[in-house]
């Protein structure tokens, strides 16, 4: 007897350890650290690919922006309903969040109910799936006596890949796991849910935010641990999200701050990136799944597939005679007969082997002790591979975060959920150990989400709700700036009335319609050397222009720019003109032409009543100028006197020209169709070629006019008359400086002006004047923006309600900032730095709102200019009795040239409102100086 025992003991020692054959059989599933590092590096490359705009379309790992910009900060509050779809349980919940700013004393209360999710719904019609969801919601509300009358915000955890452009919208890219309901792919699932809720009826629900379960899990854990910036699910499916720098998220505008990215790592390998790690068993699992070729990584990792992998391995080993003496049962051949719960049970510490035996017996197998050890080992290898792969993916994410932040070590918390992680006895420890081994320099903490994902979804919804209400109030504040088509038509009509009235009226009118004594655009015969002086834009400029006769587009220019100090603009007239004379002196020195006695043209960009080309009486200052003793005086004489006082050089000032006229002439030198000049800069104005016969003022003033164009005095009261007498068809038009900035000075624009516009007008140096200009030009837009921002801040909608001194200071919001703020790239970053310069500490949301304000103000300005322009070109067309007019507008001004959207909007509006005109807009290349020189050339040639 003893001998028999000894012999059997001896043989058992000789017999091979049953785990060894499994190790050999599953060699390809046992991943070493260097292989894991290799997989980790591949996943890092995939993340990069998914984030970049160029490669995203082709990327397997989608890296979806979630529009969640921060982890919880404790200021979230409110009561929410919540739905959780896509995990192993479908749940309806009620979540109450109590606010606890800063110290996170806030608390969360939850009530939940799990509802069944019948299998046939997963693969039936999408609308039926959502009907079931919304009926369950209604049942929950009834059961918990939640009021059906009140409106309830709802947080929606939807655990499938969705493309989101906002928090409350998400286009389903593809189903995963065991879902494949029809008619939802490519659709907005939030909308589908809303429609189902409407169909069910009787509830008032506001679906405010939709989040992936990874994101919701990160937020849940982030409520208690501010280092939690990664969310991980190892459940039915698998996935991870993390906080990425916004500058790396190409698909979302802006560069400031962070955004949570849902990696959708389950799809890692869908493009073949993992082919060399994939086994025959993985291929078989994939082939038998509802989504072959998809979610390759998920199929190696997640709960839905682990049991199946074990079954396929055991089946094959049995068939090869390596288990159960080669016998195979029907149950073992049946898909789904080994579950992830079985895998977990087989790996239990104490009862693992017994459990394994029970599980195999239930499959009608008759396992030996060694068979049980072997099958348990199969389970271990399969689940170990899963945790190793998750560790590799996580290492890639953590490495990326570390690099993003330029850190040598990283302290971070990973929020985790999912049945595999929660119920498999060894899984968490193995995962933690491998992650720490792969990233020894990181302090990684893993936190199991205590209350599922819905708490986090509610927190996201709370933020979304706050933002939505903020947005509503901002939209309301900005609504008076949004002009509809009818209002723009009205502005066009009023501008037209203004033009007509100005032409007819002898005395003052809001649109002054000042004759310029320029009778035609350049013809290329202009030649010689001229000086041009340009006062009234952002800067004073002095130019020397040389034309060669007959050679069009052959002008040479030399120029220098001088700034005019505010105290000079607003001092005495003498000081102002002395300053100009001094700048001219400097320019002549610079050019070495002090003794040249050149003919000069003076671009003076203010309304001047002219009686000849070389006299102009300033009607009124505009923009930032208010030098004394100038209004009512001839500005040419004032300049001549200043030069005389200096007694240093001589100039022959032969023409005074408005900047619009100079601009039109500059552009007409290149394009003969240019018969309109537009300035959209510090100020705004338009000039155009009007029929002489329409110009009343010319008639009235004929007697006092000094002729400089060769037309006999008294002959131009009627163009047709003159044509008959002289046969001179050319002189039938004169350029009119409209001074359209004055439209509305009689109150005719009061209905579109907002309270902010009225404030800006009242605080200006010329209240009640230039009302159209104050709605449209560079000098005022920044001020309008400041007024709106001030109001929003006072209402607590910006800067946490802090009205700082700088914000109360007029003029600090310079218009050039508008252009920067509205530029599409780098925008948020710039907004923030500009606001910081102003002493305003802005959050990301503040920056977005300020940008919105700028957009509304500049958009309206461009539309108004476009409406005005439509009136002008239509008038020209009607003057000429044409059905269709082709015309060019020469344009200058910083607003037009530097603002990122102004010119586009202006053009679009003008074209829309004057459909019978084909208007080309031509930016002036050398400013108005060349045009002034051209006018000077003609005037000089005509001088006696
Ligand atoms: C619990 C979360 C739920 C998520 C699930 C994943 O609250 O949102 O989808 O974990 O685990 P599973 O139920 O698929 O094992
Ligand atoms: C450049 C020149 C000048 C004109 C100015 C307007 O043509 O005559 O006044 O444009 O633009 P602003 O400098 O006011 O932006
Ligand atoms: C889905 C993910 C989800 C994960 C865990 C995957 O199948 O595509 O969106 O986060 O499962 O539930
Ligand atoms: C002036 C116009 C000028 C315009 C553009 C307005 O303030 O009144 O004469 O053309 O600004 O510079």
mmCIF file with all atom_site columns, C-alpha atoms in Angstrom, residues 722-897:
data_model
loop_
_atom_site.group_PDB
_atom_site.id
_atom_site.type_symbol
_atom_site.label_atom_id
_atom_site.label_alt_id
_atom_site.label_comp_id
_atom_site.label_asym_id
_atom_site.label_entity_id
_atom_site.label_seq_id
_atom_site.pdbx_PDB_ins_code
_atom_site.Cartn_x
_atom_site.Cartn_y
_atom_site.Cartn_z
_atom_site.occupancy
_atom_site.B_iso_or_equiv
_atom_site.pdbx_formal_charge
_atom_site.auth_seq_id
_atom_site.auth_comp_id
_atom_site.auth_asym_id
_atom_site.auth_atom_id
_atom_site.pdbx_PDB_model_num
ATOM 1   C CA . UNK A 1 722 ? -23.868 123.040 -71.202 1.00 0.00 ? 722 UNK A CA 1
ATOM 2   C CA . UNK A 1 723 ? -23.502 119.956 -73.281 1.00 0.00 ? 723 UNK A CA 1
ATOM 3   C CA . UNK A 1 724 ? -25.526 121.555 -76.021 1.00 0.00 ? 724 UNK A CA 1
ATOM 4   C CA . UNK A 1 725 ? -23.585 124.811 -75.935 1.00 0.00 ? 725 UNK A CA 1
ATOM 5   C CA . UNK A 1 726 ? -20.115 123.396 -75.693 1.00 0.00 ? 726 UNK A CA 1
ATOM 6   C CA . UNK A 1 727 ? -20.412 119.859 -76.956 1.00 0.00 ? 727 UNK A CA 1
ATOM 7   C CA . UNK A 1 728 ? -18.416 119.019 -73.864 1.00 0.00 ? 728 UNK A CA 1
ATOM 8   C CA . UNK A 1 729 ? -19.935 115.749 -72.669 1.00 0.00 ? 729 UNK A CA 1
ATOM 9   C CA . UNK A 1 730 ? -17.212 115.153 -70.099 1.00 0.00 ? 730 UNK A CA 1
ATOM 10  C CA . UNK A 1 731 ? -18.076 117.772 -67.514 1.00 0.00 ? 731 UNK A CA 1
ATOM 11  C CA . UNK A 1 732 ? -21.426 116.532 -66.363 1.00 0.00 ? 732 UNK A CA 1
ATOM 12  C CA . UNK A 1 733 ? -20.562 115.261 -62.914 1.00 0.00 ? 733 UNK A CA 1
ATOM 13  C CA . UNK A 1 734 ? -18.994 116.451 -59.735 1.00 0.00 ? 734 UNK A CA 1
ATOM 14  C CA . UNK A 1 735 ? -17.699 114.443 -56.811 1.00 0.00 ? 735 UNK A CA 1
ATOM 15  C CA . UNK A 1 736 ? -19.843 114.999 -53.732 1.00 0.00 ? 736 UNK A CA 1
ATOM 16  C CA . UNK A 1 737 ? -18.501 114.465 -50.244 1.00 0.00 ? 737 UNK A CA 1
ATOM 17  C CA . UNK A 1 738 ? -21.623 113.116 -48.596 1.00 0.00 ? 738 UNK A CA 1
ATOM 18  C CA . UNK A 1 739 ? -20.477 113.395 -44.951 1.00 0.00 ? 739 UNK A CA 1
ATOM 19  C CA . UNK A 1 740 ? -22.803 110.496 -44.286 1.00 0.00 ? 740 UNK A CA 1
ATOM 20  C CA . UNK A 1 741 ? -21.551 110.278 -40.721 1.00 0.00 ? 741 UNK A CA 1
ATOM 21  C CA . UNK A 1 742 ? -24.122 112.938 -39.867 1.00 0.00 ? 742 UNK A CA 1
ATOM 22  C CA . UNK A 1 743 ? -27.113 110.758 -40.746 1.00 0.00 ? 743 UNK A CA 1
ATOM 23  C CA . UNK A 1 744 ? -29.312 110.444 -37.691 1.00 0.00 ? 744 UNK A CA 1
ATOM 24  C CA . UNK A 1 745 ? -28.361 113.816 -36.187 1.00 0.00 ? 745 UNK A CA 1
ATOM 25  C CA . UNK A 1 746 ? -32.066 114.702 -36.450 1.00 0.00 ? 746 UNK A CA 1
ATOM 26  C CA . UNK A 1 747 ? -33.010 111.586 -34.478 1.00 0.00 ? 747 UNK A CA 1
ATOM 27  C CA . UNK A 1 748 ? -33.817 109.460 -37.509 1.00 0.00 ? 748 UNK A CA 1
ATOM 28  C CA . UNK A 1 749 ? -31.670 106.571 -36.246 1.00 0.00 ? 749 UNK A CA 1
ATOM 29  C CA . UNK A 1 750 ? -32.892 106.685 -32.658 1.00 0.00 ? 750 UNK A CA 1
ATOM 30  C CA . UNK A 1 751 ? -34.986 103.576 -33.171 1.00 0.00 ? 751 UNK A CA 1
ATOM 31  C CA . UNK A 1 752 ? -31.968 101.405 -33.902 1.00 0.00 ? 752 UNK A CA 1
ATOM 32  C CA . UNK A 1 753 ? -29.581 103.042 -31.445 1.00 0.00 ? 753 UNK A CA 1
ATOM 33  C CA . UNK A 1 754 ? -29.174 101.087 -28.200 1.00 0.00 ? 754 UNK A CA 1
ATOM 34  C CA . UNK A 1 755 ? -28.865 102.651 -24.740 1.00 0.00 ? 755 UNK A CA 1
ATOM 35  C CA . UNK A 1 756 ? -25.127 101.932 -25.034 1.00 0.00 ? 756 UNK A CA 1
ATOM 36  C CA . UNK A 1 757 ? -24.924 104.036 -28.212 1.00 0.00 ? 757 UNK A CA 1
ATOM 37  C CA . UNK A 1 758 ? -26.724 106.872 -26.471 1.00 0.00 ? 758 UNK A CA 1
ATOM 38  C CA . UNK A 1 759 ? -24.250 106.670 -23.592 1.00 0.00 ? 759 UNK A CA 1
ATOM 39  C CA . UNK A 1 760 ? -21.296 106.784 -26.005 1.00 0.00 ? 760 UNK A CA 1
ATOM 40  C CA . UNK A 1 761 ? -22.809 109.772 -27.811 1.00 0.00 ? 761 UNK A CA 1
ATOM 41  C CA . UNK A 1 762 ? -23.475 111.651 -24.598 1.00 0.00 ? 762 UNK A CA 1
ATOM 42  C CA . UNK A 1 763 ? -19.919 111.085 -23.356 1.00 0.00 ? 763 UNK A CA 1
ATOM 43  C CA . UNK A 1 764 ? -18.332 112.196 -26.638 1.00 0.00 ? 764 UNK A CA 1
ATOM 44  C CA . UNK A 1 765 ? -16.878 115.620 -27.391 1.00 0.00 ? 765 UNK A CA 1
ATOM 45  C CA . UNK A 1 766 ? -19.711 116.281 -29.868 1.00 0.00 ? 766 UNK A CA 1
ATOM 46  C CA . UNK A 1 767 ? -22.956 114.968 -28.350 1.00 0.00 ? 767 UNK A CA 1
ATOM 47  C CA . UNK A 1 768 ? -25.832 114.664 -30.785 1.00 0.00 ? 768 UNK A CA 1
ATOM 48  C CA . UNK A 1 769 ? -23.508 114.928 -33.776 1.00 0.00 ? 769 UNK A CA 1
ATOM 49  C CA . UNK A 1 770 ? -22.232 112.283 -36.212 1.00 0.00 ? 770 UNK A CA 1
ATOM 50  C CA . UNK A 1 771 ? -24.711 109.705 -34.975 1.00 0.00 ? 771 UNK A CA 1
ATOM 51  C CA . UNK A 1 772 ? -24.223 107.316 -37.927 1.00 0.00 ? 772 UNK A CA 1
ATOM 52  C CA . UNK A 1 773 ? -20.451 107.647 -37.534 1.00 0.00 ? 773 UNK A CA 1
ATOM 53  C CA . UNK A 1 774 ? -20.781 106.797 -33.857 1.00 0.00 ? 774 UNK A CA 1
ATOM 54  C CA . UNK A 1 775 ? -22.525 103.526 -34.722 1.00 0.00 ? 775 UNK A CA 1
ATOM 55  C CA . UNK A 1 776 ? -20.053 102.542 -37.388 1.00 0.00 ? 776 UNK A CA 1
ATOM 56  C CA . UNK A 1 777 ? -16.558 103.891 -37.026 1.00 0.00 ? 777 UNK A CA 1
ATOM 57  C CA . UNK A 1 778 ? -13.379 102.844 -35.304 1.00 0.00 ? 778 UNK A CA 1
ATOM 58  C CA . UNK A 1 779 ? -13.238 105.712 -32.873 1.00 0.00 ? 779 UNK A CA 1
ATOM 59  C CA . UNK A 1 780 ? -16.468 104.605 -31.175 1.00 0.00 ? 780 UNK A CA 1
ATOM 60  C CA . UNK A 1 781 ? -16.758 100.828 -31.478 1.00 0.00 ? 781 UNK A CA 1
ATOM 61  C CA . UNK A 1 782 ? -14.383 100.175 -28.579 1.00 0.00 ? 782 UNK A CA 1
ATOM 62  C CA . UNK A 1 783 ? -16.398 102.540 -26.434 1.00 0.00 ? 783 UNK A CA 1
ATOM 63  C CA . UNK A 1 784 ? -19.648 100.797 -27.298 1.00 0.00 ? 784 UNK A CA 1
ATOM 64  C CA . UNK A 1 785 ? -18.024 97.498  -26.373 1.00 0.00 ? 785 UNK A CA 1
ATOM 65  C CA . UNK A 1 786 ? -16.844 98.997  -23.072 1.00 0.00 ? 786 UNK A CA 1
ATOM 66  C CA . UNK A 1 787 ? -20.353 100.188 -22.252 1.00 0.00 ? 787 UNK A CA 1
ATOM 67  C CA . UNK A 1 788 ? -21.830 96.751  -22.900 1.00 0.00 ? 788 UNK A CA 1
ATOM 68  C CA . UNK A 1 789 ? -19.069 94.997  -20.956 1.00 0.00 ? 789 UNK A CA 1
ATOM 69  C CA . UNK A 1 790 ? -19.620 97.385  -18.068 1.00 0.00 ? 790 UNK A CA 1
ATOM 70  C CA . UNK A 1 791 ? -23.308 96.622  -18.049 1.00 0.00 ? 791 UNK A CA 1
ATOM 71  C CA . UNK A 1 792 ? -22.765 92.853  -18.187 1.00 0.00 ? 792 UNK A CA 1
ATOM 72  C CA . UNK A 1 793 ? -20.259 93.119  -15.337 1.00 0.00 ? 793 UNK A CA 1
ATOM 73  C CA . UNK A 1 794 ? -22.659 95.156  -13.227 1.00 0.00 ? 794 UNK A CA 1
ATOM 74  C CA . UNK A 1 795 ? -25.244 92.457  -13.853 1.00 0.00 ? 795 UNK A CA 1
ATOM 75  C CA . UNK A 1 796 ? -22.789 89.851  -12.544 1.00 0.00 ? 796 UNK A CA 1
ATOM 76  C CA . UNK A 1 797 ? -22.460 88.166  -15.930 1.00 0.00 ? 797 UNK A CA 1
ATOM 77  C CA . UNK A 1 798 ? -18.780 89.007  -16.415 1.00 0.00 ? 798 UNK A CA 1
ATOM 78  C CA . UNK A 1 799 ? -15.648 89.127  -14.273 1.00 0.00 ? 799 UNK A CA 1
ATOM 79  C CA . UNK A 1 800 ? -17.599 87.714  -11.337 1.00 0.00 ? 800 UNK A CA 1
ATOM 80  C CA . UNK A 1 801 ? -19.307 91.080  -11.099 1.00 0.00 ? 801 UNK A CA 1
ATOM 81  C CA . UNK A 1 802 ? -16.170 93.105  -10.268 1.00 0.00 ? 802 UNK A CA 1
ATOM 82  C CA . UNK A 1 803 ? -16.278 96.553  -11.889 1.00 0.00 ? 803 UNK A CA 1
ATOM 83  C CA . UNK A 1 804 ? -12.658 97.653  -11.776 1.00 0.00 ? 804 UNK A CA 1
ATOM 84  C CA . UNK A 1 805 ? -11.295 101.172 -12.252 1.00 0.00 ? 805 UNK A CA 1
ATOM 85  C CA . UNK A 1 806 ? -9.856  100.505 -15.718 1.00 0.00 ? 806 UNK A CA 1
ATOM 86  C CA . UNK A 1 807 ? -13.243 99.294  -16.903 1.00 0.00 ? 807 UNK A CA 1
ATOM 87  C CA . UNK A 1 808 ? -14.736 102.627 -15.856 1.00 0.00 ? 808 UNK A CA 1
ATOM 88  C CA . UNK A 1 809 ? -12.162 104.583 -17.858 1.00 0.00 ? 809 UNK A CA 1
ATOM 89  C CA . UNK A 1 810 ? -13.399 105.932 -21.217 1.00 0.00 ? 810 UNK A CA 1
ATOM 90  C CA . UNK A 1 811 ? -11.294 105.076 -24.249 1.00 0.00 ? 811 UNK A CA 1
ATOM 91  C CA . UNK A 1 812 ? -9.323  102.188 -22.791 1.00 0.00 ? 812 UNK A CA 1
ATOM 92  C CA . UNK A 1 813 ? -10.984 99.716  -25.113 1.00 0.00 ? 813 UNK A CA 1
ATOM 93  C CA . UNK A 1 814 ? -9.161  100.774 -28.244 1.00 0.00 ? 814 UNK A CA 1
ATOM 94  C CA . UNK A 1 815 ? -10.724 99.729  -31.508 1.00 0.00 ? 815 UNK A CA 1
ATOM 95  C CA . UNK A 1 816 ? -7.582  97.967  -32.694 1.00 0.00 ? 816 UNK A CA 1
ATOM 96  C CA . UNK A 1 817 ? -8.269  95.452  -29.909 1.00 0.00 ? 817 UNK A CA 1
ATOM 97  C CA . UNK A 1 818 ? -11.543 94.554  -31.572 1.00 0.00 ? 818 UNK A CA 1
ATOM 98  C CA . UNK A 1 819 ? -9.653  93.367  -34.618 1.00 0.00 ? 819 UNK A CA 1
ATOM 99  C CA . UNK A 1 820 ? -7.343  91.264  -32.483 1.00 0.00 ? 820 UNK A CA 1
ATOM 100 C CA . UNK A 1 821 ? -10.094 89.891  -30.292 1.00 0.00 ? 821 UNK A CA 1
ATOM 101 C CA . UNK A 1 822 ? -12.154 88.817  -33.268 1.00 0.00 ? 822 UNK A CA 1
ATOM 102 C CA . UNK A 1 823 ? -9.349  87.196  -35.227 1.00 0.00 ? 823 UNK A CA 1
ATOM 103 C CA . UNK A 1 824 ? -10.123 83.514  -35.516 1.00 0.00 ? 824 UNK A CA 1
ATOM 104 C CA . UNK A 1 825 ? -6.929  81.831  -34.408 1.00 0.00 ? 825 UNK A CA 1
ATOM 105 C CA . UNK A 1 826 ? -5.310  82.541  -31.049 1.00 0.00 ? 826 UNK A CA 1
ATOM 106 C CA . UNK A 1 827 ? -8.427  84.470  -30.218 1.00 0.00 ? 827 UNK A CA 1
ATOM 107 C CA . UNK A 1 828 ? -9.110  83.466  -26.651 1.00 0.00 ? 828 UNK A CA 1
ATOM 108 C CA . UNK A 1 829 ? -5.503  83.785  -25.667 1.00 0.00 ? 829 UNK A CA 1
ATOM 109 C CA . UNK A 1 830 ? -5.416  87.316  -27.039 1.00 0.00 ? 830 UNK A CA 1
ATOM 110 C CA . UNK A 1 831 ? -8.683  88.312  -25.482 1.00 0.00 ? 831 UNK A CA 1
ATOM 111 C CA . UNK A 1 832 ? -7.335  87.209  -22.167 1.00 0.00 ? 832 UNK A CA 1
ATOM 112 C CA . UNK A 1 833 ? -4.055  89.080  -22.494 1.00 0.00 ? 833 UNK A CA 1
ATOM 113 C CA . UNK A 1 834 ? -5.844  92.220  -23.686 1.00 0.00 ? 834 UNK A CA 1
ATOM 114 C CA . UNK A 1 835 ? -8.238  92.037  -20.779 1.00 0.00 ? 835 UNK A CA 1
ATOM 115 C CA . UNK A 1 836 ? -5.312  91.509  -18.471 1.00 0.00 ? 836 UNK A CA 1
ATOM 116 C CA . UNK A 1 837 ? -3.701  94.689  -19.802 1.00 0.00 ? 837 UNK A CA 1
ATOM 117 C CA . UNK A 1 838 ? -6.909  96.426  -18.847 1.00 0.00 ? 838 UNK A CA 1
ATOM 118 C CA . UNK A 1 839 ? -6.585  95.067  -15.357 1.00 0.00 ? 839 UNK A CA 1
ATOM 119 C CA . UNK A 1 840 ? -9.356  92.549  -15.879 1.00 0.00 ? 840 UNK A CA 1
ATOM 120 C CA . UNK A 1 841 ? -8.691  89.034  -14.731 1.00 0.00 ? 841 UNK A CA 1
ATOM 121 C CA . UNK A 1 842 ? -10.772 87.031  -17.161 1.00 0.00 ? 842 UNK A CA 1
ATOM 122 C CA . UNK A 1 843 ? -11.753 83.402  -17.175 1.00 0.00 ? 843 UNK A CA 1
ATOM 123 C CA . UNK A 1 844 ? -12.160 81.472  -20.369 1.00 0.00 ? 844 UNK A CA 1
ATOM 124 C CA . UNK A 1 845 ? -15.883 82.172  -20.329 1.00 0.00 ? 845 UNK A CA 1
ATOM 125 C CA . UNK A 1 846 ? -15.371 85.889  -19.752 1.00 0.00 ? 846 UNK A CA 1
ATOM 126 C CA . UNK A 1 847 ? -13.167 85.918  -22.830 1.00 0.00 ? 847 UNK A CA 1
ATOM 127 C CA . UNK A 1 848 ? -15.800 84.156  -24.900 1.00 0.00 ? 848 UNK A CA 1
ATOM 128 C CA . UNK A 1 849 ? -18.448 86.672  -23.836 1.00 0.00 ? 849 UNK A CA 1
ATOM 129 C CA . UNK A 1 850 ? -16.257 89.698  -24.499 1.00 0.00 ? 850 UNK A CA 1
ATOM 130 C CA . UNK A 1 851 ? -15.562 88.296  -27.942 1.00 0.00 ? 851 UNK A CA 1
ATOM 131 C CA . UNK A 1 852 ? -19.304 87.900  -28.510 1.00 0.00 ? 852 UNK A CA 1
ATOM 132 C CA . UNK A 1 853 ? -19.833 91.547  -27.576 1.00 0.00 ? 853 UNK A CA 1
ATOM 133 C CA . UNK A 1 854 ? -17.105 92.697  -29.970 1.00 0.00 ? 854 UNK A CA 1
ATOM 134 C CA . UNK A 1 855 ? -18.598 90.600  -32.735 1.00 0.00 ? 855 UNK A CA 1
ATOM 135 C CA . UNK A 1 856 ? -22.089 92.004  -32.270 1.00 0.00 ? 856 UNK A CA 1
ATOM 136 C CA . UNK A 1 857 ? -20.857 95.596  -32.266 1.00 0.00 ? 857 UNK A CA 1
ATOM 137 C CA . UNK A 1 858 ? -18.556 95.321  -35.279 1.00 0.00 ? 858 UNK A CA 1
ATOM 138 C CA . UNK A 1 859 ? -21.025 93.216  -37.235 1.00 0.00 ? 859 UNK A CA 1
ATOM 139 C CA . UNK A 1 860 ? -23.705 95.861  -36.846 1.00 0.00 ? 860 UNK A CA 1
ATOM 140 C CA . UNK A 1 861 ? -21.228 98.570  -37.862 1.00 0.00 ? 861 UNK A CA 1
ATOM 141 C CA . UNK A 1 862 ? -20.344 96.717  -41.055 1.00 0.00 ? 862 UNK A CA 1
ATOM 142 C CA . UNK A 1 863 ? -23.995 96.061  -41.859 1.00 0.00 ? 863 UNK A CA 1
ATOM 143 C CA . UNK A 1 864 ? -24.899 99.714  -41.400 1.00 0.00 ? 864 UNK A CA 1
ATOM 144 C CA . UNK A 1 865 ? -22.082 100.817 -43.695 1.00 0.00 ? 865 UNK A CA 1
ATOM 145 C CA . UNK A 1 866 ? -23.225 98.208  -46.209 1.00 0.00 ? 866 UNK A CA 1
ATOM 146 C CA . UNK A 1 867 ? -26.801 99.521  -46.061 1.00 0.00 ? 867 UNK A CA 1
ATOM 147 C CA . UNK A 1 868 ? -25.532 103.090 -46.583 1.00 0.00 ? 868 UNK A CA 1
ATOM 148 C CA . UNK A 1 869 ? -23.409 101.956 -49.493 1.00 0.00 ? 869 UNK A CA 1
ATOM 149 C CA . UNK A 1 870 ? -26.414 100.229 -51.086 1.00 0.00 ? 870 UNK A CA 1
ATOM 150 C CA . UNK A 1 871 ? -28.253 103.564 -51.017 1.00 0.00 ? 871 UNK A CA 1
ATOM 151 C CA . UNK A 1 872 ? -25.336 105.345 -52.691 1.00 0.00 ? 872 UNK A CA 1
ATOM 152 C CA . UNK A 1 873 ? -24.796 102.883 -55.550 1.00 0.00 ? 873 UNK A CA 1
ATOM 153 C CA . UNK A 1 874 ? -28.515 102.561 -56.209 1.00 0.00 ? 874 UNK A CA 1
ATOM 154 C CA . UNK A 1 875 ? -28.740 106.326 -56.446 1.00 0.00 ? 875 UNK A CA 1
ATOM 155 C CA . UNK A 1 876 ? -25.920 106.422 -58.995 1.00 0.00 ? 876 UNK A CA 1
ATOM 156 C CA . UNK A 1 877 ? -27.636 103.668 -60.959 1.00 0.00 ? 877 UNK A CA 1
ATOM 157 C CA . UNK A 1 878 ? -30.955 105.534 -60.977 1.00 0.00 ? 878 UNK A CA 1
ATOM 158 C CA . UNK A 1 879 ? -29.212 108.819 -61.858 1.00 0.00 ? 879 UNK A CA 1
ATOM 159 C CA . UNK A 1 880 ? -28.033 107.120 -65.011 1.00 0.00 ? 880 UNK A CA 1
ATOM 160 C CA . UNK A 1 881 ? -31.343 105.439 -65.760 1.00 0.00 ? 881 UNK A CA 1
ATOM 161 C CA . UNK A 1 882 ? -29.735 102.003 -65.702 1.00 0.00 ? 882 UNK A CA 1
ATOM 162 C CA . UNK A 1 883 ? -31.225 98.623  -64.824 1.00 0.00 ? 883 UNK A CA 1
ATOM 163 C CA . UNK A 1 884 ? -27.847 97.402  -63.931 1.00 0.00 ? 884 UNK A CA 1
ATOM 164 C CA . UNK A 1 885 ? -24.742 99.267  -62.779 1.00 0.00 ? 885 UNK A CA 1
ATOM 165 C CA . UNK A 1 886 ? -21.199 97.986  -62.627 1.00 0.00 ? 886 UNK A CA 1
ATOM 166 C CA . UNK A 1 887 ? -19.143 100.150 -60.328 1.00 0.00 ? 887 UNK A CA 1
ATOM 167 C CA . UNK A 1 888 ? -16.018 100.156 -58.183 1.00 0.00 ? 888 UNK A CA 1
ATOM 168 C CA . UNK A 1 889 ? -15.687 101.609 -54.686 1.00 0.00 ? 889 UNK A CA 1
ATOM 169 C CA . UNK A 1 890 ? -12.241 102.705 -53.543 1.00 0.00 ? 890 UNK A CA 1
ATOM 170 C CA . UNK A 1 891 ? -11.837 102.035 -49.811 1.00 0.00 ? 891 UNK A CA 1
ATOM 171 C CA . UNK A 1 892 ? -9.487  103.005 -47.026 1.00 0.00 ? 892 UNK A CA 1
ATOM 172 C CA . UNK A 1 893 ? -9.448  103.006 -43.244 1.00 0.00 ? 893 UNK A CA 1
ATOM 173 C CA . UNK A 1 894 ? -8.109  100.767 -40.519 1.00 0.00 ? 894 UNK A CA 1
ATOM 174 C CA . UNK A 1 895 ? -11.466 99.206  -39.730 1.00 0.00 ? 895 UNK A CA 1
ATOM 175 C CA . UNK A 1 896 ? -11.929 98.050  -43.308 1.00 0.00 ? 896 UNK A CA 1
ATOM 176 C CA . UNK A 1 897 ? -8.360  96.956  -43.783 1.00 0.00 ? 897 UNK A CA 1
#
